XYZ file of C-alpha atoms in Angstrom:
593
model
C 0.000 0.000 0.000
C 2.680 2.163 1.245
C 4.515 1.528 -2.723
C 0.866 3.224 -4.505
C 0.892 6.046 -2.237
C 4.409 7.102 -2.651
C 4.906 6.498 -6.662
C 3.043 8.926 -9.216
C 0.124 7.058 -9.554
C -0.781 7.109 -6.677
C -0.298 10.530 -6.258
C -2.541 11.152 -9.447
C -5.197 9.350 -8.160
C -5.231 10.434 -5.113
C -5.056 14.121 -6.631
C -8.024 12.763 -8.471
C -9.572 10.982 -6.093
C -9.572 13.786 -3.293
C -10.507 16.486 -6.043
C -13.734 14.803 -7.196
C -14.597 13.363 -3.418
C -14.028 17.493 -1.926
C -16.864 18.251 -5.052
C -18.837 15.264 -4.298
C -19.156 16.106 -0.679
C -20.074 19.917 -0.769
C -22.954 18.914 -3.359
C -23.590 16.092 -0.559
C -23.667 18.528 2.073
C -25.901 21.174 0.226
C -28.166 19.091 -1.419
C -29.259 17.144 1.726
C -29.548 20.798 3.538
C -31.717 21.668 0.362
C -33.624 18.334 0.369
C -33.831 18.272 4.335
C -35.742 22.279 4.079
C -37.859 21.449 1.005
C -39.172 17.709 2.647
C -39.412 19.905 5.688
C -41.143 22.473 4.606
C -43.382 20.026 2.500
C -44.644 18.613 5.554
C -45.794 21.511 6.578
C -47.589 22.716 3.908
C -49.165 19.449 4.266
C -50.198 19.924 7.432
C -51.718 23.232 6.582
C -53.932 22.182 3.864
C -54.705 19.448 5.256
C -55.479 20.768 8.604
C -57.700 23.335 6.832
C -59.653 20.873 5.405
C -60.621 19.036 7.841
C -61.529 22.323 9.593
C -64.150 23.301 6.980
C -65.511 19.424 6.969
C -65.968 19.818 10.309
C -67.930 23.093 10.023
C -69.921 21.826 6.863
C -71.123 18.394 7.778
C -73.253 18.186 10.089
C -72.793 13.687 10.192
C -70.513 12.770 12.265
C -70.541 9.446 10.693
C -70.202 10.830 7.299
C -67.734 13.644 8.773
C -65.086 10.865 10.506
C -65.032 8.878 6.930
C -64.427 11.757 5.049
C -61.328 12.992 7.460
C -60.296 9.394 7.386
C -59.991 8.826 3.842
C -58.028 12.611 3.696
C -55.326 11.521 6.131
C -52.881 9.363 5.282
C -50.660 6.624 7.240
C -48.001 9.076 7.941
C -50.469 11.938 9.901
C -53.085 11.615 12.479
C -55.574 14.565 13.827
C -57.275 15.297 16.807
C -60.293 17.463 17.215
C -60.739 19.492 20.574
C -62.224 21.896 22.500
C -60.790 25.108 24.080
C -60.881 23.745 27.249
C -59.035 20.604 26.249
C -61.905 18.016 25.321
C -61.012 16.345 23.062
C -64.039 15.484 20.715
C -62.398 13.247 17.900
C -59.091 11.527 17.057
C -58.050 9.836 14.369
C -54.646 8.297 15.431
C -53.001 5.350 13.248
C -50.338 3.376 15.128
C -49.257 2.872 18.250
C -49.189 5.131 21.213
C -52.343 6.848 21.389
C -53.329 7.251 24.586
C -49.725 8.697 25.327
C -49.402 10.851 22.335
C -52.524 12.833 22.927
C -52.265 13.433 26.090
C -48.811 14.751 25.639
C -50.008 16.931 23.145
C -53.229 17.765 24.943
C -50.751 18.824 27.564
C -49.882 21.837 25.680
C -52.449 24.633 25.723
C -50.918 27.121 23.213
C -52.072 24.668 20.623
C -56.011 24.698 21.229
C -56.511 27.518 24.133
C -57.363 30.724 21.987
C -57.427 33.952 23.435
C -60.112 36.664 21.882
C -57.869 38.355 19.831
C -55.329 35.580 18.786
C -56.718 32.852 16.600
C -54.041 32.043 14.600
C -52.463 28.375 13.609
C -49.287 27.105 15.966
C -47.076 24.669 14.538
C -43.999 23.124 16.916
C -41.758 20.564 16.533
C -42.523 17.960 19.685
C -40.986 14.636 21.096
C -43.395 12.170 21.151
C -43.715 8.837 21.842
C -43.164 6.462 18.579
C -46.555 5.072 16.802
C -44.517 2.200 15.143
C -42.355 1.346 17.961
C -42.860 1.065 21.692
C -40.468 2.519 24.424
C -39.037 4.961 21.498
C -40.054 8.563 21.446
C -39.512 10.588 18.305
C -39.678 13.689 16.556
C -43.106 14.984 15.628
C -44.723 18.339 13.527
C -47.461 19.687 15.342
C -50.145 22.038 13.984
C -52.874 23.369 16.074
C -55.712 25.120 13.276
C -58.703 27.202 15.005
C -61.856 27.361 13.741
C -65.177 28.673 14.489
C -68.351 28.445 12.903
C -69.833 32.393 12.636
C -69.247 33.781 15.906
C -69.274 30.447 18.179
C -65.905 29.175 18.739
C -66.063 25.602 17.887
C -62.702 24.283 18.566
C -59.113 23.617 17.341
C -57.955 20.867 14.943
C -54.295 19.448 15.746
C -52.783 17.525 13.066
C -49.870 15.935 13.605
C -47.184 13.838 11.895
C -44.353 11.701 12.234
C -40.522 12.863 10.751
C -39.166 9.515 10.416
C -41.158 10.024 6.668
C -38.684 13.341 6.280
C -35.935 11.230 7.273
C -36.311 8.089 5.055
C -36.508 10.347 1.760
C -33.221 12.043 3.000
C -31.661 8.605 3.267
C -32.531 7.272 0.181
C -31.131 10.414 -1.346
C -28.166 10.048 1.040
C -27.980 6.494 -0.635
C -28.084 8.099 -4.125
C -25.268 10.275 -4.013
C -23.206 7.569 -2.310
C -23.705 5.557 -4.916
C -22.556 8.695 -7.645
C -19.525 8.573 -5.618
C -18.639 5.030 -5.468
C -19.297 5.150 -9.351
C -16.751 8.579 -9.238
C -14.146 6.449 -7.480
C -14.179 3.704 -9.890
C -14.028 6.305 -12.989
C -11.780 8.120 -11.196
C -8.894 5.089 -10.226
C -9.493 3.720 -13.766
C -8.807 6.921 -15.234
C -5.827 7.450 -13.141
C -4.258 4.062 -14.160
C -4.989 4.448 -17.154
C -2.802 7.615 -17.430
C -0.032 5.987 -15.535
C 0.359 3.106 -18.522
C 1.181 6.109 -21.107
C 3.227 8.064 -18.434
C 4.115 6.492 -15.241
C 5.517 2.600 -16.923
C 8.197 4.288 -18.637
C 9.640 6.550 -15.616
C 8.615 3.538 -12.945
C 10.989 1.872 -15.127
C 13.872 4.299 -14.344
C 13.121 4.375 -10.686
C 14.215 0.518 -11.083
C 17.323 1.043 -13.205
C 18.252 3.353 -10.714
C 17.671 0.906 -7.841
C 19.894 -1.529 -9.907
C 22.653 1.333 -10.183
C 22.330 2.085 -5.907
C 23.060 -1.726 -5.711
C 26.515 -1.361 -7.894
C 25.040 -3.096 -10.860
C 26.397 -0.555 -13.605
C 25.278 -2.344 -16.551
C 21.980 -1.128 -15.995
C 20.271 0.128 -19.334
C 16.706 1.441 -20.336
C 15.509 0.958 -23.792
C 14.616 3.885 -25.489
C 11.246 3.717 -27.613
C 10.533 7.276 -27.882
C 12.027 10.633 -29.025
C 10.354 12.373 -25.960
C 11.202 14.336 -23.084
C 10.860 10.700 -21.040
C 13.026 9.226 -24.266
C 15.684 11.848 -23.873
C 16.180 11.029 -19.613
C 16.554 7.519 -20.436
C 19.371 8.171 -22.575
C 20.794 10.805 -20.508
C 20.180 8.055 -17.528
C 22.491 4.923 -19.960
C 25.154 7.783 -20.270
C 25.214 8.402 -16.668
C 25.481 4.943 -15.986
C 28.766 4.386 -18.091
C 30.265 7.336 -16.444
C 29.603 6.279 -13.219
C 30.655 2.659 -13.916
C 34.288 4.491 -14.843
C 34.647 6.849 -12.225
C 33.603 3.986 -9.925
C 35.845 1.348 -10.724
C 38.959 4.022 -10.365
C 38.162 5.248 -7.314
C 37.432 1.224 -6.078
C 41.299 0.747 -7.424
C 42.858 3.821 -5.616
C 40.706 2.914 -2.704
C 42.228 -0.765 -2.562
C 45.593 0.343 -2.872
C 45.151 3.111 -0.005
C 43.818 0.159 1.919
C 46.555 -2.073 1.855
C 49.019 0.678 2.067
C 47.216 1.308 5.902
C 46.590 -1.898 6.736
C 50.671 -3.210 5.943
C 52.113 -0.280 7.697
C 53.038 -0.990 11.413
C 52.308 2.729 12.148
C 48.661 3.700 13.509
C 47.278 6.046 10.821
C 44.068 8.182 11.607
C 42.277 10.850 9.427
C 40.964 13.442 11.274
C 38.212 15.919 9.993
C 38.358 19.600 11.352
C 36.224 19.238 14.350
C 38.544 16.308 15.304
C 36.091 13.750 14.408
C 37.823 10.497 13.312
C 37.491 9.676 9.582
C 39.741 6.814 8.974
C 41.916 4.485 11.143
C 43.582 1.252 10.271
C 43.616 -1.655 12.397
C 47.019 -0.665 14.103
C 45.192 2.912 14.802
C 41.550 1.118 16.232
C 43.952 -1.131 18.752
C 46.037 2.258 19.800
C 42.538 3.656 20.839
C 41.390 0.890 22.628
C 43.829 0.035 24.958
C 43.836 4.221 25.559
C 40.037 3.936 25.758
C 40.638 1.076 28.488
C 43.315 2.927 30.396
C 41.722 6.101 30.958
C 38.111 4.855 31.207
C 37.288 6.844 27.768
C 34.165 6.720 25.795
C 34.640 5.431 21.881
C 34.045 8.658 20.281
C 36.659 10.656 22.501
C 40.547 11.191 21.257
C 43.294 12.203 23.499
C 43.302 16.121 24.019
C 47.032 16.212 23.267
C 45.756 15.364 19.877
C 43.361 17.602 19.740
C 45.195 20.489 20.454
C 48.013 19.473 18.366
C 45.275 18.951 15.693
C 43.944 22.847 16.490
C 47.425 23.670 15.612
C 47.421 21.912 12.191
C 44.589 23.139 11.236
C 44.642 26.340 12.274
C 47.933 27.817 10.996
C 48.882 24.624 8.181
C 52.114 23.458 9.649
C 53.216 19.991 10.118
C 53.752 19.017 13.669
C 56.138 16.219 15.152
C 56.066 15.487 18.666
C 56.224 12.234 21.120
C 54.002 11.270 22.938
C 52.805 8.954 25.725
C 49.234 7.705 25.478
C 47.851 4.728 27.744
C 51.084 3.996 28.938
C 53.292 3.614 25.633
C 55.390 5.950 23.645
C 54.349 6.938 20.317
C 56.108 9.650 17.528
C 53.773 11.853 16.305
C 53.270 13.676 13.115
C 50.382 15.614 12.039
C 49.667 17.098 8.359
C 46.773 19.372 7.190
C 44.536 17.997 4.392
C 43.919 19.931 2.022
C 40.350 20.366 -0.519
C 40.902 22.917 -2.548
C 42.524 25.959 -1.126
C 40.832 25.018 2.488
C 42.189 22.627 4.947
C 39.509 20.089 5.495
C 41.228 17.925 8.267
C 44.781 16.394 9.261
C 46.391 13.004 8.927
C 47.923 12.012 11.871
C 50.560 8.891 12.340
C 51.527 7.574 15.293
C 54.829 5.717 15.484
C 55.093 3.286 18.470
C 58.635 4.007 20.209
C 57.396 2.026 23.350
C 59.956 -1.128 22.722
C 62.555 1.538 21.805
C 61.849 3.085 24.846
C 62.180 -0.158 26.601
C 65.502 -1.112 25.085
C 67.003 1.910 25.531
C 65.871 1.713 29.389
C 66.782 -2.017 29.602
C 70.426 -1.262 28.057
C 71.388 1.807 29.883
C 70.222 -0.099 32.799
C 72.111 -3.240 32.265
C 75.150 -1.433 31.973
C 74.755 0.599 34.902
C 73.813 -2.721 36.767
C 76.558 -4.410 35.631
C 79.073 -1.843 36.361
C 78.228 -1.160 40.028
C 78.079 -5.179 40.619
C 81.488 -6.211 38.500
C 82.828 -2.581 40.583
C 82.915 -3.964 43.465
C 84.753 -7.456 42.968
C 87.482 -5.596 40.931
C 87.704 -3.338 43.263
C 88.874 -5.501 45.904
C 90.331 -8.241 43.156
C 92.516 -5.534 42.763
C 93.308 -4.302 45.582
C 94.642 -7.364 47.454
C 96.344 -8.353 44.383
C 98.259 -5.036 44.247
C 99.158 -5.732 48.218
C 100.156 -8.992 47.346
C 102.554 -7.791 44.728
C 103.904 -4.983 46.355
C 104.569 -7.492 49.394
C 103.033 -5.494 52.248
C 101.823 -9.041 53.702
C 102.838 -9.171 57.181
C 102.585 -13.137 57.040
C 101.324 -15.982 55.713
C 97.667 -16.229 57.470
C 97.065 -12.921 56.368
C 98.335 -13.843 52.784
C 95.978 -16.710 52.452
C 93.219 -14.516 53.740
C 93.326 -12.119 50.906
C 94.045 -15.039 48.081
C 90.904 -16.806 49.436
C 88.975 -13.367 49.726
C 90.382 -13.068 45.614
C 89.076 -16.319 45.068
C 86.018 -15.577 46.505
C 85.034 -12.596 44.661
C 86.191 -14.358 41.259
C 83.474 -17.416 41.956
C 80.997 -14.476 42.752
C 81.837 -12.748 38.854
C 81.549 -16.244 37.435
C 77.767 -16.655 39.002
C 77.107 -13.334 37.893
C 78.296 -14.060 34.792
C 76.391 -17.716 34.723
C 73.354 -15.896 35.989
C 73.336 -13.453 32.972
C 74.258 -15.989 30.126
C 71.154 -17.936 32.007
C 68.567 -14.954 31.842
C 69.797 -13.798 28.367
C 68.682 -17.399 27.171
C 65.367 -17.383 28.763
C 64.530 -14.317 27.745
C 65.418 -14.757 23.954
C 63.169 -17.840 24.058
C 66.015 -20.282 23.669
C 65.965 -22.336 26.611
C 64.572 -25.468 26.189
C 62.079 -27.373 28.861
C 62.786 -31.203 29.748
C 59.637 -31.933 31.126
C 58.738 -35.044 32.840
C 55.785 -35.984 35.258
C 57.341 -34.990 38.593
C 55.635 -36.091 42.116
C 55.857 -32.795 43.845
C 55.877 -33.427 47.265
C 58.802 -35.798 47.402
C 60.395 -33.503 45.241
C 60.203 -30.223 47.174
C 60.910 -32.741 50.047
C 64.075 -33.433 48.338
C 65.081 -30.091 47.885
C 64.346 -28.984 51.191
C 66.460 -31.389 52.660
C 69.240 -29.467 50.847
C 69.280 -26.941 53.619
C 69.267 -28.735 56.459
C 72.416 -27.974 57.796
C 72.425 -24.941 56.780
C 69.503 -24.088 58.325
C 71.006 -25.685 61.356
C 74.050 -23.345 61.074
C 71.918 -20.175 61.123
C 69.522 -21.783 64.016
C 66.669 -21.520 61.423
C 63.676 -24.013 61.222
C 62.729 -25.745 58.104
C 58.836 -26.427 57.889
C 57.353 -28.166 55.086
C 53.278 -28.937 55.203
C 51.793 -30.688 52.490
C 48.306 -32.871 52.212
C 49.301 -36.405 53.196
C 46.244 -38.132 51.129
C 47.037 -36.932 48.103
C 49.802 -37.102 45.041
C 50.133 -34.185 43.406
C 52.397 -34.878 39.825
C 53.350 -32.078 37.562
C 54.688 -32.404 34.365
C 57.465 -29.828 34.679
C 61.077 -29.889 34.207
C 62.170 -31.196 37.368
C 66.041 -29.273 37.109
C 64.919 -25.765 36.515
C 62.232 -25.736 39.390
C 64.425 -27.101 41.520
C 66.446 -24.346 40.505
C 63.674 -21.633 41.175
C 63.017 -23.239 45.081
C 66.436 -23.749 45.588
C 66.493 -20.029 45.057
C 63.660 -18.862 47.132
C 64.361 -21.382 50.506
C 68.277 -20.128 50.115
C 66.487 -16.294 50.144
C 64.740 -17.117 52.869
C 67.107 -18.821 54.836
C 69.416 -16.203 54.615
C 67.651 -13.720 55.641
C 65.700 -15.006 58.386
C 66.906 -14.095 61.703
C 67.926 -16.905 64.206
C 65.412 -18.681 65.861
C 63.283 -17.893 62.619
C 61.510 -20.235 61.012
C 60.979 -21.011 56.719
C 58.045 -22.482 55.773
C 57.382 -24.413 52.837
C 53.855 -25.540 51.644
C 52.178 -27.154 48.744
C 48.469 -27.337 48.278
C 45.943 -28.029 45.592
C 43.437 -26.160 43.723
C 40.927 -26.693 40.987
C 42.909 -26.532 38.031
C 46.776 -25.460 39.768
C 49.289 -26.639 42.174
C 50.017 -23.433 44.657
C 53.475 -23.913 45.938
C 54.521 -21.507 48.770
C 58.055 -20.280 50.643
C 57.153 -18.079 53.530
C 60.036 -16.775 56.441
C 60.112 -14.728 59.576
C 62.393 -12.667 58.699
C 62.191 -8.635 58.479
C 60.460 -8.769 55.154
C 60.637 -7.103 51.731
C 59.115 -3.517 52.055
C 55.379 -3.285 50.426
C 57.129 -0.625 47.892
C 59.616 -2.427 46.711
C 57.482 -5.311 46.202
C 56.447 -4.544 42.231
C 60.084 -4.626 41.345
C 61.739 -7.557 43.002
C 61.882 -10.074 39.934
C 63.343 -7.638 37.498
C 67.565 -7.604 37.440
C 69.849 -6.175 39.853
C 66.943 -5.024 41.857
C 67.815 -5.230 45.573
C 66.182 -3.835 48.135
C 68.772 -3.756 50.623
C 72.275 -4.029 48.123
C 74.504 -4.084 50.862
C 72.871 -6.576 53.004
C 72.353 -8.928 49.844
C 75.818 -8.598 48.308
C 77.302 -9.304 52.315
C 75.143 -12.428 52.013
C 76.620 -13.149 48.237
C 73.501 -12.697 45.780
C 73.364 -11.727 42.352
C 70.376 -9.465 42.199
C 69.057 -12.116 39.814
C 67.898 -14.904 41.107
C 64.398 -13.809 41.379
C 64.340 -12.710 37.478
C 65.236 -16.253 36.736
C 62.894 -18.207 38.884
C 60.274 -15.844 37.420
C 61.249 -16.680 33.822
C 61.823 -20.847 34.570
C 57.540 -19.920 36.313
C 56.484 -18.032 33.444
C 57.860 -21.028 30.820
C 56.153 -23.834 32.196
C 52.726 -21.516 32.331
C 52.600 -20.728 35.454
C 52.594 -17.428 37.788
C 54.637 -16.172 41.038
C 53.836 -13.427 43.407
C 55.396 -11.805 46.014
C 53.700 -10.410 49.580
C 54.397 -9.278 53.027
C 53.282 -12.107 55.566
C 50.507 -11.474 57.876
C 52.992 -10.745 61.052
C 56.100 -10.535 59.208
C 58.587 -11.589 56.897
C 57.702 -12.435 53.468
C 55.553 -15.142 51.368
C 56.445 -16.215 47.683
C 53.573 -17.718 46.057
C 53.974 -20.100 42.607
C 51.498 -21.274 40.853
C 51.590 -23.943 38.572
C 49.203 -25.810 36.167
C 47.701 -28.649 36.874
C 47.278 -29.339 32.491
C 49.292 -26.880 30.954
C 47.595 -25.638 27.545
């Protein structure tokens, strides 16, 4: 329906339509006014004559047999009459239908039709409601006409005729009926003369509208025959020409569009078009992931953009200059540089790339802190390598003890460069993904048993207490390489044992969860402050260097048993125990993915 009403055709009939229905109904409307007066004022005239009929057949006749026949045969089904008195008696009716007894005395109710003064005798017609004479418990409209007459100079009473309007409104009906049915018989003309127009003027442009639908849909091929020289002729040639050009224009800009897009989506830099109200045009997919983890950082809505950009945008737009700057957005480093676009002679937006420097950043950070690390640990051991081998050249021994108490102190710090030394070539591996994972299906507690038992003595030696609980019912296996963990807890009890005061104790537990093994090393000791414990597992980091190098550590044990945790798929943690000293947490699967 909605398709008729919104083509030309439609629209022409409807023009039609609503034309010759707006005529139709204000000769409706007039002609039943017209009709409704004249039936109207019909029925009264009727009334009248009749009324003043029976008047003088009254006065004339002096039967009343021969009088009541006579005023019988001159009313018809549609009118009765009453004959009465000035005081109200009535004297003769001549009612058809229903309702008599009701209907006269309602009308015998009012006076002003049949009480005459002296000086006004004159006819009184009203419109009543009266009670139906075809229908009971219906009341209806009635005309009423009260006619005086008098024989000579005696008064003899007042004849009231009245009569029903439902006659009135059954001939206004049927004409209602009539004229409905001229308009029905207007519609029909009026939608067949419509359609009939839109076969010599609507087929050929509804057959455009299509073509056109077929070019929307990219189908350029599209072409209307031509049958006539006409104005309709001449669009659908201008419409086939329009087509081809479009099908050109279209496939170029499809090939310089392709190209653009894998030029963005190859590049490794985040590319975004900006219009000039900083309103994002184009990104590629390097671009949409920049903005999301930014989005995600700063708890951003989708259609927001950093306001560094912006204002560096402002800036590019508003006096055309190319701007380079870095930047740091959601925690990364990026390059920046920002050029207008230009349309015309206007600038109509900027493109902006975005270089990600964050790994630069990184290795930079990670190499000038290597070497610094590296320096102040190799410093000391060279230091005092060379120190007490310049004493024991220039022969400032006093004796022999003290001799072999520098050469072992020299010996000492050389074993402490080669585990540095180990301990780097160790990381460097790990980290560069080389190391390689022997794994085997390990029973854990016999094995942490095992290792724990390493300690004993020294433990013993530093009045420490070794602790190990562990769920006697069941038998937790891991398929892990059994060397390198043993490396990581090695690490962590020595740690602990170290620096755990006397009459300390080190606890080591093992306990199962739903899908991991939680393995924990927990001491007494004076524990690892809470803000130094984000940093423990990277290199070098120490929070107490002096206490740690008296004690002989590396600074990177912790980065190792992190990496050897991290390869087999698992997790470790550092916290400060609930009293004191310090809890390391691994966590290791149960099925490793």
């Amino acid at each position: 329906m909605n398709r008729i009403w919104n083509s030309i055709v439609g629209k022409l009939w409807a023009t039609i339509l609503l034309l010759v229905s707006f005529v139709l109904f204000i000769v409706t409307v007039l002609l039943l006014e017209f009709l409704s007066n004249f039936h109207a004022k019909q029925a009264e005239d009727s009334l009248w004559r009749e009324a003043s009929t029976i008047a003088k057949i009254v006065v004339d006749h002096d039967s009343e047999s021969s009088m009541q026949m006579i005023i019988h045969d001159i009313l018809d089904d549609e009118k009765s009459a009453m004959i009465v008195s000035p005081s109200g008696e009535l004297k003769y009716s001549f009612h058809s239908g229903l309702n008599t007894e009701p209907i006269e005395k309602k009308i015998l109710e009012d006076r002003t039709l049949y009480s005459l003064d002296e000086e006004v005798k004159e006819p009184v017609l009203k419109e009543m409601i009266l009670p139906s004479n075809s229908e009971t418990n219906v009341m209806e409209q009635y005309f009423v006409l009260g006619f005086p007459f008098e024989d000579g100079q005696d008064q003899v009473g007042s004849v009231i005729i009245y009569q029903n309007m439902d006659a009135v409104h059954r001939t206004t009906q049927r004409t209602t009926h009539i004229v409905l049915l001229s308009a029905l018989i207007a519609f029909v003309l009026t939608t067949f003369f419509a359609f009939f127009l839109s076969t010599r003027i609507t087929s050929p442009l509804r057959g455009l509208r299509q073509a056109a639908g077929e070019l929307a849909k990219g189908n350029f091929d599209t072409r209307i025959p031509v049958f006539q020289n006409d104005e309709i002729g001449q669009l659908a040639t201008a419409f086939n020409q329009m087509g081809r050009q479009l099908k050109y224009h279209v496939e170029l800009i499809n090939q310089e569009k392709e190209q653009l897009s894998s030029i963005l989506t190859s590049m490794t830099d985040a590319v975004i078009t900006f219009n000039r109200d900083a309103t994002i045009l184009l990104r590629n997919p390097q671009a949409e992931r920049m903005l999301q983890n930014w989005y995600a950082k700063n708890d951003k809505m989708d259609d927001t953009i950093p306001p560094e950009v912006v204002h560096m945008l402002d800036h590019v737009v508003t006096f055309a200059e190319e701007v380079e700057d870095e930047l740091e957005l959601g925690g990364r480093f990026y390059m920046i540089s920002l050029s207008p676009l230009y349309s015309g002679d206007s600038i109509r937006g900027a493109v902006v790339v975005f270089r990600d420097m964050t790994e630069q950043h990184k290795l930079d950070k990670l190499r000038s802190d290597f070497i610094a690390n590296v320096s102040h640990e190799l410093r000391t051991p060279i230091s005092m390598l060379q120190g007490y081998s310049e004493a024991i050249l220039d022969d400032v021994i006093a004796n022999e003890e003290e001799r072999n108490e520098m050469i072992q102190i020299i010996h000492d710090e050389s074993m402490r460069m080669g585990r540095l030394v180990t301990d780097l070539l160790d990381l460097a591996r790990m980290e560069s993904g080389n190391m390689r994972l022997y794994e085997e299906d390990v029973p854990m507690i016999p094995f942490l048993g095992r290792v724990l038992h390493k300690f004993s003595q020294i433990a013993r030696d530093a009045h420490v207490e070794l602790t190990f609980q562990y769920p006697e019912e069941d038998d937790i296996i891991l398929h892990v390489d059994a060397d390198r963990l043993e490396q990581v807890f090695t690490n962590l009890i020595d740690n602990a044992v170290r620096h755990t005061p006397e009459g300390g104790n080190v606890d080591l537990g093992i306990a199962k969860k739903t899908d991991a093994v939680e393995i924990t090393v927990s001491d007494t000791g004076i524990g690892i402050p809470e803000e130094d414990l984000p940093f423990i597992f990277e290199r070098f980091y120490k929070a107490d260097k002096a206490r740690t190098r008296k004690k002989g550590g590396t600074g990177l044990g912790l980065a190792i048993a992190k990496n050897i945790i991290d390869s087999h798929g698992g997790a470790i943690s550092a916290r400060r125990g609930d009293e004191k000293g310090t809890v390391f947490t691994c966590r290791l699967p149960l099925k490793r993915m």
